[in-house]
mmCIF file of C-alpha atoms and ligand atoms in Angstrom:
data_model
loop_
_atom_site.group_PDB
_atom_site.id
_atom_site.type_symbol
_atom_site.label_atom_id
_atom_site.label_comp_id
_atom_site.label_asym_id
_atom_site.label_seq_id
_atom_site.Cartn_x
_atom_site.Cartn_y
_atom_site.Cartn_z
ATOM 1 C CA MET A 1 164.962 -103.008 108.968
ATOM 2 C CA HIS A 2 165.593 -101.497 112.922
ATOM 3 C CA MET A 3 167.157 -104.113 115.680
ATOM 4 C CA SER A 4 167.202 -104.475 118.287
ATOM 5 C CA GLY A 5 167.015 -106.276 122.039
ATOM 6 C CA GLU A 6 169.589 -107.157 124.997
ATOM 7 C CA TRP A 7 168.535 -106.983 129.022
ATOM 8 C CA GLY A 8 168.051 -104.166 130.001
ATOM 9 C CA SER A 9 167.588 -101.783 127.113
ATOM 10 C CA GLY A 10 164.054 -100.702 127.086
ATOM 11 C CA TYR A 11 161.783 -100.943 123.662
ATOM 12 C CA ARG A 12 164.680 -98.795 121.721
ATOM 13 C CA GLU A 13 161.798 -100.102 118.516
ATOM 14 C CA LEU A 14 158.261 -100.419 120.386
ATOM 15 C CA HIS A 15 157.928 -97.061 121.120
ATOM 16 C CA ALA A 16 156.437 -96.705 117.204
ATOM 17 C CA VAL A 17 153.627 -98.950 118.031
ATOM 18 C CA TYR A 18 152.973 -99.230 121.514
ATOM 19 C CA ASP A 19 149.828 -97.841 122.315
ATOM 20 C CA ARG A 20 148.010 -99.197 118.965
ATOM 21 C CA TRP A 21 149.761 -101.885 119.694
ATOM 22 C CA GLN A 22 147.776 -102.168 123.038
ATOM 23 C CA GLY A 23 145.277 -100.651 121.353
ATOM 24 C CA SER A 24 144.679 -103.953 119.164
ATOM 25 C CA TYR A 25 144.058 -106.075 122.782
ATOM 26 C CA GLY A 26 140.766 -104.167 123.362
ATOM 27 C CA MET A 27 142.273 -101.968 125.902
ATOM 28 C CA ASP A 28 145.148 -101.060 126.662
ATOM 29 C CA TYR A 29 146.842 -102.462 130.237
ATOM 30 C CA SER A 30 146.948 -99.447 131.816
ATOM 31 C CA ARG A 31 143.309 -99.838 131.674
ATOM 32 C CA ARG A 32 142.273 -102.176 132.738
ATOM 33 C CA ILE A 33 144.711 -102.527 135.830
ATOM 34 C CA PHE A 34 143.815 -99.227 136.812
ATOM 35 C CA PRO A 35 140.313 -100.758 138.624
ATOM 36 C CA LYS A 36 143.044 -103.348 140.726
ATOM 37 C CA LEU A 37 145.712 -100.401 141.318
ATOM 38 C CA VAL A 38 142.490 -98.398 143.084
ATOM 39 C CA ARG A 39 141.297 -101.158 145.483
ATOM 40 C CA THR A 40 144.585 -101.821 146.504
ATOM 41 C CA LEU A 41 145.519 -98.056 147.064
ATOM 42 C CA ALA A 42 142.487 -97.934 149.188
ATOM 43 C CA ARG A 43 142.851 -100.803 150.949
ATOM 44 C CA HIS A 44 146.254 -100.029 152.616
ATOM 45 C CA ARG A 45 144.153 -96.239 152.457
ATOM 46 C CA ILE A 46 146.967 -94.645 151.031
ATOM 47 C CA THR A 47 145.789 -91.186 148.720
ATOM 48 C CA PRO A 48 146.552 -89.391 147.023
ATOM 49 C CA SER A 49 150.407 -87.741 147.365
ATOM 50 C CA THR A 50 153.379 -88.035 145.227
ATOM 51 C CA ALA A 51 153.895 -90.576 143.350
ATOM 52 C CA VAL A 52 156.667 -92.308 140.518
ATOM 53 C CA ASP A 53 155.935 -95.318 137.610
ATOM 54 C CA LEU A 54 158.743 -96.951 136.988
ATOM 55 C CA GLY A 55 158.407 -98.264 133.315
ATOM 56 C CA CYS A 56 156.035 -95.605 132.559
ATOM 57 C CA GLY A 57 155.915 -96.616 129.713
ATOM 58 C CA THR A 58 153.976 -94.183 127.054
ATOM 59 C CA GLY A 59 152.883 -92.560 130.009
ATOM 60 C CA THR A 60 148.869 -93.867 130.055
ATOM 61 C CA MET A 61 149.054 -95.227 133.524
ATOM 62 C CA VAL A 62 151.000 -91.152 134.759
ATOM 63 C CA LEU A 63 148.355 -89.387 132.784
ATOM 64 C CA MET A 64 145.634 -91.578 135.035
ATOM 65 C CA LEU A 65 146.561 -91.463 138.603
ATOM 66 C CA GLU A 66 147.461 -87.370 137.827
ATOM 67 C CA ARG A 67 143.626 -87.588 136.976
ATOM 68 C CA GLU A 68 143.510 -88.978 140.191
ATOM 69 C CA GLY A 69 145.001 -85.949 141.869
ATOM 70 C CA TRP A 70 148.735 -87.422 142.028
ATOM 71 C CA ASP A 71 151.966 -85.505 141.850
ATOM 72 C CA VAL A 72 153.179 -87.959 139.393
ATOM 73 C CA ALA A 73 156.510 -88.244 137.458
ATOM 74 C CA GLY A 74 157.058 -91.792 135.618
ATOM 75 C CA ILE A 75 160.797 -92.955 134.280
ATOM 76 C CA ASP A 76 161.369 -95.273 131.464
ATOM 77 C CA ALA A 77 164.948 -96.771 130.477
ATOM 78 C CA SER A 78 163.101 -96.773 126.178
ATOM 79 C CA PRO A 79 164.212 -92.860 125.138
ATOM 80 C CA GLY A 80 161.539 -93.308 122.772
ATOM 81 C CA MET A 81 158.928 -94.005 125.399
ATOM 82 C CA VAL A 82 159.984 -91.432 127.627
ATOM 83 C CA ALA A 83 159.180 -89.165 123.962
ATOM 84 C CA GLU A 84 155.691 -90.195 123.525
ATOM 85 C CA ALA A 85 154.965 -90.400 127.527
ATOM 86 C CA GLU A 86 156.069 -86.337 127.234
ATOM 87 C CA ARG A 87 154.322 -85.844 123.984
ATOM 88 C CA LYS A 88 150.946 -87.397 125.141
ATOM 89 C CA ALA A 89 151.297 -85.441 128.515
ATOM 90 C CA ALA A 90 151.440 -81.272 126.386
ATOM 91 C CA GLY A 91 148.581 -82.881 124.522
ATOM 92 C CA CYS A 92 146.800 -83.543 127.707
ATOM 93 C CA SER A 93 148.734 -79.578 129.989
ATOM 94 C CA SER A 94 149.614 -82.572 132.361
ATOM 95 C CA ALA A 95 152.056 -81.344 134.828
ATOM 96 C CA ALA A 96 153.712 -84.928 134.907
ATOM 97 C CA ARG A 97 157.948 -85.486 134.419
ATOM 98 C CA PHE A 98 159.372 -88.104 132.848
ATOM 99 C CA ALA A 99 163.518 -89.390 132.559
ATOM 100 C CA THR A 100 165.368 -91.492 130.560
ATOM 101 C CA GLU A 101 166.608 -93.781 133.801
ATOM 102 C CA ASP A 102 167.192 -97.034 134.599
ATOM 103 C CA ILE A 103 165.098 -98.561 137.194
ATOM 104 C CA ARG A 104 168.449 -100.060 139.182
ATOM 105 C CA THR A 105 169.955 -96.368 139.044
ATOM 106 C CA PHE A 106 167.292 -93.985 138.759
ATOM 107 C CA THR A 107 167.238 -91.045 141.777
ATOM 108 C CA LEU A 108 164.277 -88.534 142.987
ATOM 109 C CA PRO A 109 165.315 -85.216 143.818
ATOM 110 C CA ARG A 110 162.907 -85.730 146.327
ATOM 111 C CA PRO A 111 161.017 -89.132 148.384
ATOM 112 C CA VAL A 112 157.898 -89.688 147.068
ATOM 113 C CA SER A 113 154.693 -91.996 148.609
ATOM 114 C CA LEU A 114 153.649 -94.613 145.878
ATOM 115 C CA ALA A 115 156.107 -96.351 143.582
ATOM 116 C CA ILE A 116 153.967 -98.410 140.939
ATOM 117 C CA SER A 117 156.340 -100.904 138.191
ATOM 118 C CA LEU A 118 152.694 -102.372 136.400
ATOM 119 C CA TYR A 119 153.104 -104.321 132.911
ATOM 120 C CA ASP A 120 155.811 -107.118 133.908
ATOM 121 C CA VAL A 121 159.165 -103.823 134.184
ATOM 122 C CA LEU A 122 160.767 -105.814 136.788
ATOM 123 C CA ASN A 123 160.968 -109.074 134.696
ATOM 124 C CA HIS A 124 162.601 -106.916 132.085
ATOM 125 C CA LEU A 125 165.765 -107.376 134.483
ATOM 126 C CA PRO A 126 168.786 -110.432 133.784
ATOM 127 C CA SER A 127 169.060 -111.328 137.172
ATOM 128 C CA VAL A 128 168.328 -111.489 141.738
ATOM 129 C CA ASP A 129 171.105 -108.938 141.582
ATOM 130 C CA ASP A 130 169.481 -106.542 138.700
ATOM 131 C CA ALA A 131 165.817 -107.160 140.488
ATOM 132 C CA PHE A 132 168.255 -106.138 144.124
ATOM 133 C CA ARG A 133 169.658 -102.832 142.792
ATOM 134 C CA ALA A 134 166.186 -101.847 141.086
ATOM 135 C CA CYS A 135 164.279 -102.537 144.228
ATOM 136 C CA THR A 136 167.266 -101.175 146.447
ATOM 137 C CA ALA A 137 166.672 -97.969 144.352
ATOM 138 C CA VAL A 138 163.456 -98.144 145.313
ATOM 139 C CA ARG A 139 163.242 -97.684 148.498
ATOM 140 C CA ARG A 140 165.835 -95.162 148.539
ATOM 141 C CA ALA A 141 163.207 -93.416 146.046
ATOM 142 C CA LEU A 142 159.999 -93.439 148.853
ATOM 143 C CA ARG A 143 159.723 -92.133 151.726
ATOM 144 C CA PRO A 144 159.433 -93.905 155.235
ATOM 145 C CA GLY A 145 156.302 -95.994 155.466
ATOM 146 C CA GLY A 146 155.892 -95.147 151.338
ATOM 147 C CA PHE A 147 154.879 -98.457 149.106
ATOM 148 C CA PHE A 148 156.052 -99.579 146.107
ATOM 149 C CA VAL A 149 153.218 -101.789 143.821
ATOM 150 C CA PHE A 150 154.535 -103.242 141.054
ATOM 151 C CA ASP A 151 153.345 -107.163 138.908
ATOM 152 C CA LEU A 152 155.337 -109.290 136.960
ATOM 153 C CA ASN A 153 154.212 -112.531 135.097
ATOM 154 C CA ASN A 154 154.857 -115.750 136.937
ATOM 155 C CA ASP A 155 156.306 -118.833 136.036
ATOM 156 C CA ARG A 156 152.207 -120.559 134.747
ATOM 157 C CA CYS A 157 152.359 -117.382 132.441
ATOM 158 C CA TYR A 158 155.710 -117.826 130.289
ATOM 159 C CA ARG A 159 154.385 -121.038 129.669
ATOM 160 C CA ARG A 160 151.184 -120.859 128.672
ATOM 161 C CA LEU A 161 151.789 -117.800 126.335
ATOM 162 C CA TRP A 162 155.751 -117.005 125.717
ATOM 163 C CA THR A 163 155.374 -120.600 124.219
ATOM 164 C CA ARG A 164 153.907 -119.833 120.716
ATOM 165 C CA GLU A 165 153.812 -117.522 118.549
ATOM 166 C CA GLU A 166 150.764 -114.609 117.746
ATOM 167 C CA THR A 167 150.296 -112.431 114.641
ATOM 168 C CA ILE A 168 147.928 -109.170 115.222
ATOM 169 C CA GLY A 169 146.953 -107.718 112.640
ATOM 170 C CA HIS A 170 146.379 -104.123 113.033
ATOM 171 C CA PRO A 171 145.656 -101.916 110.056
ATOM 172 C CA ASP A 172 148.462 -99.999 109.769
ATOM 173 C CA PHE A 173 150.986 -102.529 110.633
ATOM 174 C CA THR A 174 151.650 -106.759 111.697
ATOM 175 C CA MET A 175 153.636 -107.764 114.101
ATOM 176 C CA THR A 176 155.337 -110.711 115.057
ATOM 177 C CA LEU A 177 155.459 -112.223 118.752
ATOM 178 C CA ALA A 178 157.776 -115.354 117.860
ATOM 179 C CA ASN A 179 157.645 -116.871 121.935
ATOM 180 C CA SER A 180 159.615 -119.189 123.525
ATOM 181 C CA TYR A 181 160.411 -120.057 127.297
ATOM 182 C CA ASP A 182 163.523 -121.401 128.447
ATOM 183 C CA GLY A 183 161.742 -123.057 131.987
ATOM 184 C CA GLN A 184 165.298 -124.613 133.570
ATOM 185 C CA GLU A 185 167.130 -120.825 133.179
ATOM 186 C CA GLY A 186 163.840 -119.177 133.741
ATOM 187 C CA VAL A 187 164.795 -117.107 130.481
ATOM 188 C CA ALA A 188 161.272 -115.766 128.233
ATOM 189 C CA THR A 189 161.843 -114.549 124.711
ATOM 190 C CA SER A 190 159.820 -112.570 122.207
ATOM 191 C CA ARG A 191 161.390 -111.980 118.785
ATOM 192 C CA VAL A 192 158.777 -109.005 118.003
ATOM 193 C CA GLN A 193 158.989 -107.964 114.286
ATOM 194 C CA VAL A 194 157.059 -105.321 112.859
ATOM 195 C CA ARG A 195 156.123 -104.615 109.585
ATOM 196 C CA PHE A 196 154.612 -101.551 108.244
ATOM 197 C CA LYS A 197 151.819 -101.437 105.809
ATOM 198 C CA ASP A 198 152.636 -97.844 104.520
ATOM 199 C CA GLY A 199 156.374 -99.355 103.302
ATOM 200 C CA ARG A 200 157.922 -97.686 106.085
ATOM 201 C CA GLU A 201 161.247 -99.727 106.914
ATOM 202 C CA ASP A 202 160.066 -102.942 109.187
ATOM 203 C CA LEU A 203 161.112 -103.567 113.416
ATOM 204 C CA ASP A 204 162.672 -105.899 114.752
ATOM 205 C CA GLU A 205 163.414 -106.096 118.743
ATOM 206 C CA THR A 206 164.128 -108.791 120.562
ATOM 207 C CA VAL A 207 162.421 -108.684 124.315
ATOM 208 C CA LEU A 208 163.708 -110.884 126.760
ATOM 209 C CA GLN A 209 161.931 -111.722 130.364
ATOM 210 C CA ARG A 210 163.089 -113.029 133.474
ATOM 211 C CA CYS A 211 160.787 -115.524 135.701
ATOM 212 C CA PHE A 212 161.022 -114.584 139.532
ATOM 213 C CA ALA A 213 159.770 -116.751 141.593
ATOM 214 C CA ARG A 214 157.864 -115.308 145.055
ATOM 215 C CA LYS A 215 160.652 -116.584 147.309
ATOM 216 C CA GLU A 216 163.202 -114.878 145.054
ATOM 217 C CA MET A 217 161.211 -111.898 145.393
ATOM 218 C CA LYS A 218 159.661 -112.232 148.535
ATOM 219 C CA SER A 219 163.651 -112.077 150.276
ATOM 220 C CA ILE A 220 165.208 -109.954 147.906
ATOM 221 C CA LEU A 221 162.149 -106.839 148.693
ATOM 222 C CA ALA A 222 163.330 -107.850 152.677
ATOM 223 C CA GLN A 223 166.944 -107.690 152.002
ATOM 224 C CA ALA A 224 166.274 -104.472 150.125
ATOM 225 C CA GLY A 225 164.695 -102.919 153.089
ATOM 226 C CA PHE A 226 161.043 -103.843 152.493
ATOM 227 C CA GLU A 227 158.386 -105.491 154.754
ATOM 228 C CA GLN A 228 156.038 -107.471 151.974
ATOM 229 C CA LEU A 229 152.609 -106.999 152.578
ATOM 230 C CA GLU A 230 151.091 -108.703 149.271
ATOM 231 C CA ALA A 231 152.162 -111.182 146.595
ATOM 232 C CA GLU A 232 148.797 -112.766 144.817
ATOM 233 C CA GLU A 233 148.670 -114.672 141.883
ATOM 234 C CA PHE A 234 146.308 -112.905 139.886
ATOM 235 C CA ALA A 235 145.129 -113.363 136.057
ATOM 236 C CA PHE A 236 145.294 -111.337 133.659
ATOM 237 C CA PRO A 237 142.415 -108.556 134.169
ATOM 238 C CA GLY A 238 140.072 -109.218 130.783
ATOM 239 C CA ALA A 239 141.189 -112.967 130.425
ATOM 240 C CA PRO A 240 140.157 -115.454 133.504
ATOM 241 C CA TRP A 241 140.142 -117.554 131.263
ATOM 242 C CA ALA A 242 143.611 -117.533 130.935
ATOM 243 C CA GLY A 243 144.558 -118.240 134.322
ATOM 244 C CA ARG A 244 146.285 -116.510 137.306
ATOM 245 C CA LEU A 245 149.262 -115.772 135.191
ATOM 246 C CA LYS A 246 150.444 -112.880 137.103
ATOM 247 C CA THR A 247 151.336 -111.738 140.962
ATOM 248 C CA TRP A 248 150.595 -108.520 142.447
ATOM 249 C CA TYR A 249 152.932 -107.333 145.326
ATOM 250 C CA VAL A 250 152.231 -104.438 147.414
ATOM 251 C CA ALA A 251 155.572 -103.613 149.851
ATOM 252 C CA ARG A 252 156.439 -101.080 152.295
ATOM 253 C CA VAL A 253 159.400 -99.450 153.843
ATOM 254 C CA PRO A 254 158.796 -99.338 157.336
ATOM 255 C CA GLN A 255 157.899 -96.162 159.038
HETATM 256 C C1 SAM B 1 155.807 -104.061 128.447
HETATM 257 S S1 SAM B 1 156.155 -102.737 128.789
HETATM 258 C C2 SAM B 1 155.465 -101.847 130.421
HETATM 259 C C3 SAM B 1 155.027 -100.043 130.247
HETATM 260 C C4 SAM B 1 153.588 -99.383 131.135
HETATM 261 N N1 SAM B 1 154.229 -99.555 131.698
HETATM 262 C C5 SAM B 1 152.457 -100.002 130.620
HETATM 263 O O1 SAM B 1 151.884 -100.823 131.210
HETATM 264 O O2 SAM B 1 152.236 -99.861 129.250
HETATM 265 C C6 SAM B 1 157.875 -102.163 129.725
HETATM 266 C C7 SAM B 1 158.817 -101.185 129.761
HETATM 267 O O3 SAM B 1 159.517 -101.526 130.737
HETATM 268 C C8 SAM B 1 160.696 -100.110 130.448
HETATM 269 N N2 SAM B 1 161.803 -100.898 130.738
HETATM 270 C C9 SAM B 1 162.677 -102.105 130.524
HETATM 271 N N3 SAM B 1 163.607 -102.164 131.098
HETATM 272 C C10 SAM B 1 164.140 -101.322 132.172
HETATM 273 C C11 SAM B 1 164.905 -100.984 132.951
HETATM 274 N N4 SAM B 1 166.056 -101.515 132.911
HETATM 275 N N5 SAM B 1 164.100 -99.627 133.562
HETATM 276 C C12 SAM B 1 163.349 -98.809 132.847
HETATM 277 N N6 SAM B 1 162.643 -99.298 132.838
HETATM 278 C C13 SAM B 1 162.551 -100.365 132.006
HETATM 279 C C14 SAM B 1 160.805 -100.598 129.057
HETATM 280 O O4 SAM B 1 161.126 -99.929 128.500
HETATM 281 C C15 SAM B 1 158.624 -101.072 128.597
HETATM 282 O O5 SAM B 1 158.345 -99.377 128.334
#
């Protein structure tokens, strides 16, 4: 059995099933959140230019932005996720570039106009200090006046969704997520096990997430040199009944 899981390691095993797993929710997160991102860009009069997707996963959002006229790069800490993104990009003659880099330490050859980081990527960082390092790296990667749009899971999300076991049945595999949340420490744990139906070796990976309060994030963004424009709690697209379990941030580098 393949086993992995530690803070900041990225998804070492889950790339093998990520798109099929997301598809089992009906539609992947990138497609669900895209209209909200498009509305945000329109609200702030952000037109297609250069962008980076931080924690891009298998590259779905990068490819969608490219189709809207953006010149996009994607970075992710997981070599497997990046390889999957490159494979998808090659399959549709995309010019998007991908790199295996950590959001806390990445650099870009040239500053870009927009950085996005969606589906709780920043929650994968263990501490305020790590989030500050990431936001500082993002600020340095943006041109003056550039925007940073990202989402985070909030405390309600962890209390509601990360405290129970979930089993997902897929034609190719069964996935079990054994979730728990330490509200005092603000640390959520998801032990993910994947059993393949064709006899391939099982996967076992632990994903850790840290809850960042809005007050913490506001201070991190200010210290990293951003102006915070929005911090809005919102419901998972496609599951409004679950309540406002996520927070949507828009920040800008001063001109
Ligand atoms: C929930 S997935 C989201 C992927 C993609 N944004 C999406 O919407 O499908 C979280 C992603 O963050 C990446 N990640 C976690 N920690 C990271 C870090 N320190 N630097 C860069 N990427 C990281 C993981 O490898 C994983 O691909």
